[in-house]
Short mmCIF file of C-alpha atoms in Angstrom, two decimals:
data_model
loop_
_atom_site.label_atom_id
_atom_site.label_comp_id
_atom_site.label_asym_id
_atom_site.label_seq_id
_atom_site.Cartn_x
_atom_site.Cartn_y
_atom_site.Cartn_z
CA MET A 82 110.49 82.08 122.26
CA GLU A 83 111.73 83.57 119.21
CA GLN A 84 110.57 84.79 116.96
CA GLY A 85 106.13 84.71 111.22
CA SER A 86 100.01 83.24 109.36
CA ALA A 87 100.77 79.87 108.49
CA ARG A 88 102.64 79.87 104.90
CA GLU A 89 101.32 77.85 101.98
CA GLY A 90 102.83 75.84 100.83
CA ALA A 91 105.66 74.23 101.20
CA ARG A 92 109.50 75.60 100.65
CA PRO A 93 111.37 74.82 97.79
CA ALA A 94 114.70 72.59 97.48
CA TYR A 95 117.31 75.05 95.62
CA ALA A 96 121.23 73.40 94.70
CA PRO A 97 123.79 73.42 97.49
CA GLY A 98 124.91 76.73 98.09
CA VAL A 99 122.83 78.54 95.94
CA SER A 100 120.31 80.90 97.21
CA PRO A 101 116.84 81.13 96.23
CA TYR A 102 117.08 84.68 95.86
CA ALA A 103 119.98 85.42 93.93
CA SER A 104 119.89 86.97 90.53
CA GLY A 105 118.99 83.69 88.04
CA ASN A 106 117.11 81.81 90.39
CA ALA A 107 113.88 83.35 90.58
CA ALA A 108 111.19 81.36 90.72
CA ARG A 109 109.03 82.01 87.51
CA VAL A 110 104.77 81.52 86.89
CA PRO A 111 103.68 79.87 83.75
CA GLN A 112 102.58 81.82 81.66
CA ASP A 113 98.96 81.04 82.04
CA ARG A 114 99.12 81.35 85.86
CA VAL A 115 100.01 85.66 85.40
CA PRO A 116 97.38 87.57 85.05
CA GLU A 117 96.81 88.75 81.45
CA GLN A 118 98.08 92.94 82.41
CA ALA A 119 100.60 91.45 84.66
CA ARG A 120 102.29 89.59 81.37
CA GLY A 121 101.69 93.54 79.86
CA ARG A 122 103.27 95.46 81.93
CA GLN A 123 105.96 93.43 83.40
CA GLY A 124 109.03 94.46 81.12
CA GLY A 125 108.46 98.73 81.04
CA GLU A 126 106.69 99.31 84.46
CA GLU A 127 109.94 99.28 85.82
CA GLN A 128 111.42 101.53 83.59
CA ALA A 129 109.11 104.34 82.83
CA ARG A 130 108.45 104.64 86.33
CA GLY A 131 112.58 104.71 86.72
CA GLU A 132 112.71 102.30 90.07
CA HIS A 133 115.22 100.56 90.86
CA THR A 134 116.06 98.29 93.42
CA HIS A 135 119.75 99.05 95.55
CA SER A 136 120.35 95.32 95.82
CA GLU A 137 118.79 91.29 94.67
CA PRO A 138 115.23 91.00 95.60
CA PRO A 139 114.22 87.82 96.25
CA ALA A 140 113.19 85.07 94.00
CA PRO A 141 109.73 83.09 95.51
CA ARG A 142 108.00 80.08 95.27
CA ALA A 143 105.69 79.74 92.45
CA VAL A 144 103.11 81.67 92.52
CA GLN A 145 99.45 81.03 92.03
CA ARG A 146 96.58 83.17 90.45
CA HIS A 147 94.09 82.58 93.87
CA SER A 148 95.55 84.28 96.71
CA VAL A 149 98.15 86.44 94.53
CA ARG A 150 98.14 88.81 97.44
CA GLY A 151 98.39 86.68 99.98
CA GLN A 152 101.17 85.13 98.91
CA ILE A 153 103.73 87.26 97.96
CA LEU A 154 103.51 88.98 101.58
CA ASP A 155 104.08 85.91 102.90
CA ALA A 156 107.35 85.17 100.80
CA LEU A 157 108.06 89.08 101.38
CA ARG A 158 107.35 88.27 105.36
CA ALA A 159 110.34 85.16 104.73
CA ALA A 160 112.92 86.83 103.02
CA LEU A 161 112.76 89.56 105.88
CA VAL A 162 113.14 87.01 108.50
CA ASP A 163 116.54 85.38 106.64
CA GLY A 164 117.71 88.42 105.69
CA GLU A 165 116.76 88.37 102.23
CA LEU A 166 115.48 91.56 102.41
CA VAL A 167 118.34 93.92 103.64
CA PRO A 168 118.03 96.48 106.14
CA GLY A 169 118.48 99.83 104.57
CA GLN A 170 118.38 98.64 101.13
CA VAL A 171 114.87 100.34 98.66
CA TYR A 172 113.24 98.09 96.70
CA SER A 173 110.68 98.64 94.38
CA ALA A 174 107.16 97.07 93.56
CA PRO A 175 107.58 96.62 90.10
CA ALA A 176 111.64 95.32 90.15
CA LEU A 177 110.37 92.58 93.11
CA GLY A 178 106.97 92.06 91.01
CA ALA A 179 109.56 91.37 87.97
CA ARG A 180 110.98 88.66 89.72
CA PHE A 181 107.49 87.22 91.57
CA GLY A 182 106.09 87.28 87.41
CA VAL A 183 103.54 89.41 88.41
CA SER A 184 102.82 92.58 88.35
CA ALA A 185 103.63 95.52 90.56
CA THR A 186 100.21 96.04 92.14
CA PRO A 187 100.22 92.92 94.64
CA VAL A 188 103.49 93.24 95.87
CA ARG A 189 102.54 96.88 96.21
CA GLU A 190 99.93 96.26 98.58
CA ALA A 191 101.75 93.33 100.46
CA MET A 192 104.49 96.04 100.78
CA GLN A 193 101.84 98.32 102.65
CA ARG A 194 100.79 96.02 104.75
CA LEU A 195 104.20 95.52 106.19
CA ALA A 196 104.79 98.85 106.33
CA VAL A 197 101.80 99.15 108.75
CA GLU A 198 103.39 96.12 110.73
CA GLY A 199 106.78 97.85 110.54
CA ALA A 200 108.58 95.81 108.72
CA VAL A 201 109.46 98.17 105.90
CA GLU A 202 109.07 101.40 105.04
CA VAL A 203 107.52 103.98 102.26
CA VAL A 204 110.20 105.60 100.06
CA PRO A 205 108.55 108.34 97.61
CA ASN A 206 109.37 107.75 94.23
CA ARG A 207 111.74 104.52 94.65
CA GLY A 208 110.11 101.78 96.62
CA PHE A 209 109.91 100.68 100.43
CA ARG A 210 112.84 100.59 102.56
CA VAL A 211 113.42 98.10 104.90
CA THR A 212 113.55 98.66 108.45
CA GLU A 213 116.26 99.16 110.89
CA ARG A 214 116.30 97.86 114.57
CA GLY A 215 118.84 98.27 116.30
CA PRO A 216 119.64 96.62 119.83
CA ARG A 217 117.79 98.68 121.48
CA GLU A 218 114.35 97.94 119.59
CA LEU A 219 114.92 94.93 120.12
CA ALA A 220 115.14 94.27 123.96
CA GLU A 221 111.49 97.32 123.78
CA LEU A 222 109.63 94.50 122.10
CA ALA A 223 110.87 91.69 124.16
CA GLU A 224 110.03 94.15 127.24
CA VAL A 225 106.46 94.90 126.04
CA ARG A 226 106.49 90.60 125.11
CA ALA A 227 107.02 89.53 128.36
CA LEU A 228 104.54 91.94 130.80
CA ILE A 229 102.02 91.29 128.03
CA GLU A 230 102.62 87.50 127.82
CA VAL A 231 104.26 86.22 131.24
CA PRO A 232 101.55 86.67 133.71
CA VAL A 233 99.33 85.29 131.37
CA MET A 234 101.48 82.26 131.60
CA LEU A 235 102.40 82.19 134.98
CA SER A 236 97.92 82.11 135.79
CA LEU A 237 97.45 79.47 132.91
CA ALA A 238 99.67 77.71 134.75
CA ARG A 239 97.61 77.77 137.51
CA THR A 240 94.20 77.27 135.52
CA VAL A 241 94.69 74.81 132.90
CA PRO A 242 94.82 71.34 132.95
CA ALA A 243 97.28 68.93 131.98
CA HIS A 244 95.74 67.30 128.95
CA ARG A 245 95.18 71.07 127.65
CA TRP A 246 99.03 71.40 127.29
CA SER A 247 99.45 68.42 125.71
CA VAL A 248 97.16 68.71 122.35
CA LEU A 249 100.31 71.68 122.24
CA ARG A 250 102.66 69.19 121.91
CA PRO A 251 103.11 68.95 118.15
CA LEU A 252 103.60 72.87 118.17
CA ALA A 253 106.44 73.02 120.56
CA GLU A 254 107.89 70.17 118.53
CA ALA A 255 107.55 71.83 115.13
CA THR A 256 109.98 74.89 116.47
CA VAL A 257 112.23 72.16 117.36
CA ALA A 258 112.23 70.49 113.66
CA ALA A 259 112.77 74.27 112.45
CA ALA A 260 116.03 74.87 114.31
CA ALA A 261 117.61 71.87 114.02
CA VAL A 262 117.36 72.74 109.99
CA GLY A 263 118.48 76.40 110.25
CA ASP A 264 115.20 77.65 109.26
CA ARG A 265 114.63 80.83 110.26
CA ALA A 266 111.32 81.83 108.63
CA ALA A 267 109.76 78.48 109.38
CA TYR A 268 111.05 78.82 113.06
CA ALA A 269 109.68 81.96 113.02
CA GLU A 270 105.89 81.01 112.13
CA SER A 271 106.18 78.34 114.43
CA ASP A 272 107.47 80.06 116.86
CA ARG A 273 104.65 82.73 116.77
CA ALA A 274 102.20 79.38 116.18
CA PHE A 275 102.90 77.76 119.92
CA HIS A 276 103.01 81.02 121.32
CA ARG A 277 99.23 82.27 120.02
CA ALA A 278 98.31 79.17 121.12
CA VAL A 279 99.11 78.83 124.83
CA LEU A 280 98.08 82.24 124.89
CA THR A 281 94.52 80.97 122.86
CA LEU A 282 93.51 79.12 126.18
CA SER A 283 93.09 82.28 128.33
CA GLY A 284 90.15 82.93 125.81
CA ASN A 285 91.03 86.98 125.23
CA GLU A 286 91.19 87.76 121.58
CA GLN A 287 92.43 90.97 121.88
CA LEU A 288 95.39 89.63 124.19
CA VAL A 289 96.30 87.53 121.65
CA THR A 290 96.41 90.08 118.98
CA VAL A 291 98.56 92.40 120.16
CA ALA A 292 101.13 90.18 121.14
CA ASP A 293 101.00 87.97 118.28
CA GLU A 294 101.93 91.24 116.31
CA LEU A 295 104.22 92.29 118.79
CA HIS A 296 106.36 89.23 118.06
CA ARG A 297 105.71 89.49 114.13
CA ARG A 298 107.78 92.85 114.56
CA SER A 299 110.19 91.62 117.21
CA GLN A 300 110.70 88.45 114.32
CA TRP A 301 113.00 90.43 111.90
CA PRO A 302 115.41 90.68 110.97
CA LEU A 303 116.97 88.85 112.67
CA VAL A 304 120.73 90.66 113.03
CA ALA A 305 123.40 87.48 114.08
CA GLY A 306 124.86 85.36 111.91
CA PRO A 307 123.75 81.91 110.28
CA VAL A 308 126.08 79.87 112.36
CA THR A 309 124.47 81.85 115.90
CA ARG A 310 121.28 81.48 114.73
CA ARG A 311 121.11 77.90 114.38
CA ALA A 312 122.84 77.73 117.87
CA GLU A 313 120.14 80.50 119.17
CA LEU A 314 117.12 79.09 117.50
CA LEU A 315 117.85 75.26 119.21
CA ALA A 316 118.20 76.73 122.74
CA ASP A 317 114.75 78.49 122.02
CA ALA A 318 112.93 76.05 120.50
CA ALA A 319 114.31 73.36 124.06
CA GLU A 320 112.77 76.12 126.72
CA HIS A 321 109.70 75.67 124.05
CA THR A 322 109.20 71.94 124.63
CA ALA A 323 110.72 72.47 128.66
CA LEU A 324 108.32 74.40 129.51
CA LEU A 325 104.92 72.34 127.95
CA ASP A 326 106.81 69.64 129.78
CA ALA A 327 106.72 71.29 132.69
CA LEU A 328 102.76 72.69 132.33
CA ILE A 329 101.96 69.57 131.85
CA ALA A 330 103.43 68.05 135.41
CA GLN A 331 102.04 71.54 136.39
CA ASP A 332 105.23 72.42 138.21
CA LEU A 333 104.48 75.98 139.38
CA THR A 334 107.91 76.59 140.06
CA VAL A 335 110.13 75.28 137.18
CA VAL A 336 107.08 76.76 134.97
CA GLN A 337 107.77 80.82 136.43
CA ALA A 338 111.96 79.87 135.99
CA LEU A 339 111.28 79.05 132.36
CA VAL A 340 108.55 81.43 131.58
CA ARG A 341 112.02 84.43 132.97
CA GLU A 342 114.32 82.82 131.60
CA HIS A 343 112.82 82.72 128.31
CA PHE A 344 111.58 85.86 127.76
CA ASN A 345 114.85 87.32 129.41
CA GLY A 346 116.16 86.32 126.14
CA ALA A 347 114.10 87.09 123.44
CA ASP A 348 115.88 89.32 122.90
CA ARG A 349 118.91 87.67 121.86
#
């Protein structure tokens, strides 16, 4: 189950072939929604600091005054999963803030959170570099996730009644829907939501928190190309629904095979 906090609002539609993160397509916030101090600082802060980006930063959905930091964090996570924030590249908070139509402060706060999560690293006096991860690290994350989740899922399969598994059907179907359209950011979120819901049945909140953090870290960056990635997402989503069917049917043999296969492919 592949690899993202539920994101607020729907993802916007863009003209075919045009990246929502490309220069000139930035989603600007109406000036009456931008904090006054941000309007005064946007133009000159980047020049004053001498900072620049090494590639075009993402242009997110319009950011509302309410929970600006949370929405920016959400959009940056989506950009990481989509590969719009490129591994190894450095992005400055003022430049990203200009694209968001807000000051650098909430962007910097969101990036600091991503640094704690291991998605980026701080580059003094320059900004934040997107972490580069090789196949070995992704495989190690998958192995640790399997050590935690597989025994828990197998235990739950023996004790949780069928009707409790049935209520997870919409979550499994959400992964299928995201995979079908190749929406990697939506898939990452729905994938994690399904896993969280399964593990929540254990009643162990600490386990859910640790497993979810490992899952998120394994989701960025996605290194495969878009065609291969869509096929992998579809296969992964199919495993979700097949696993849920087996859990509802209380077929422990099939559950065990599917769970182990699922995590064997988690580092794809």
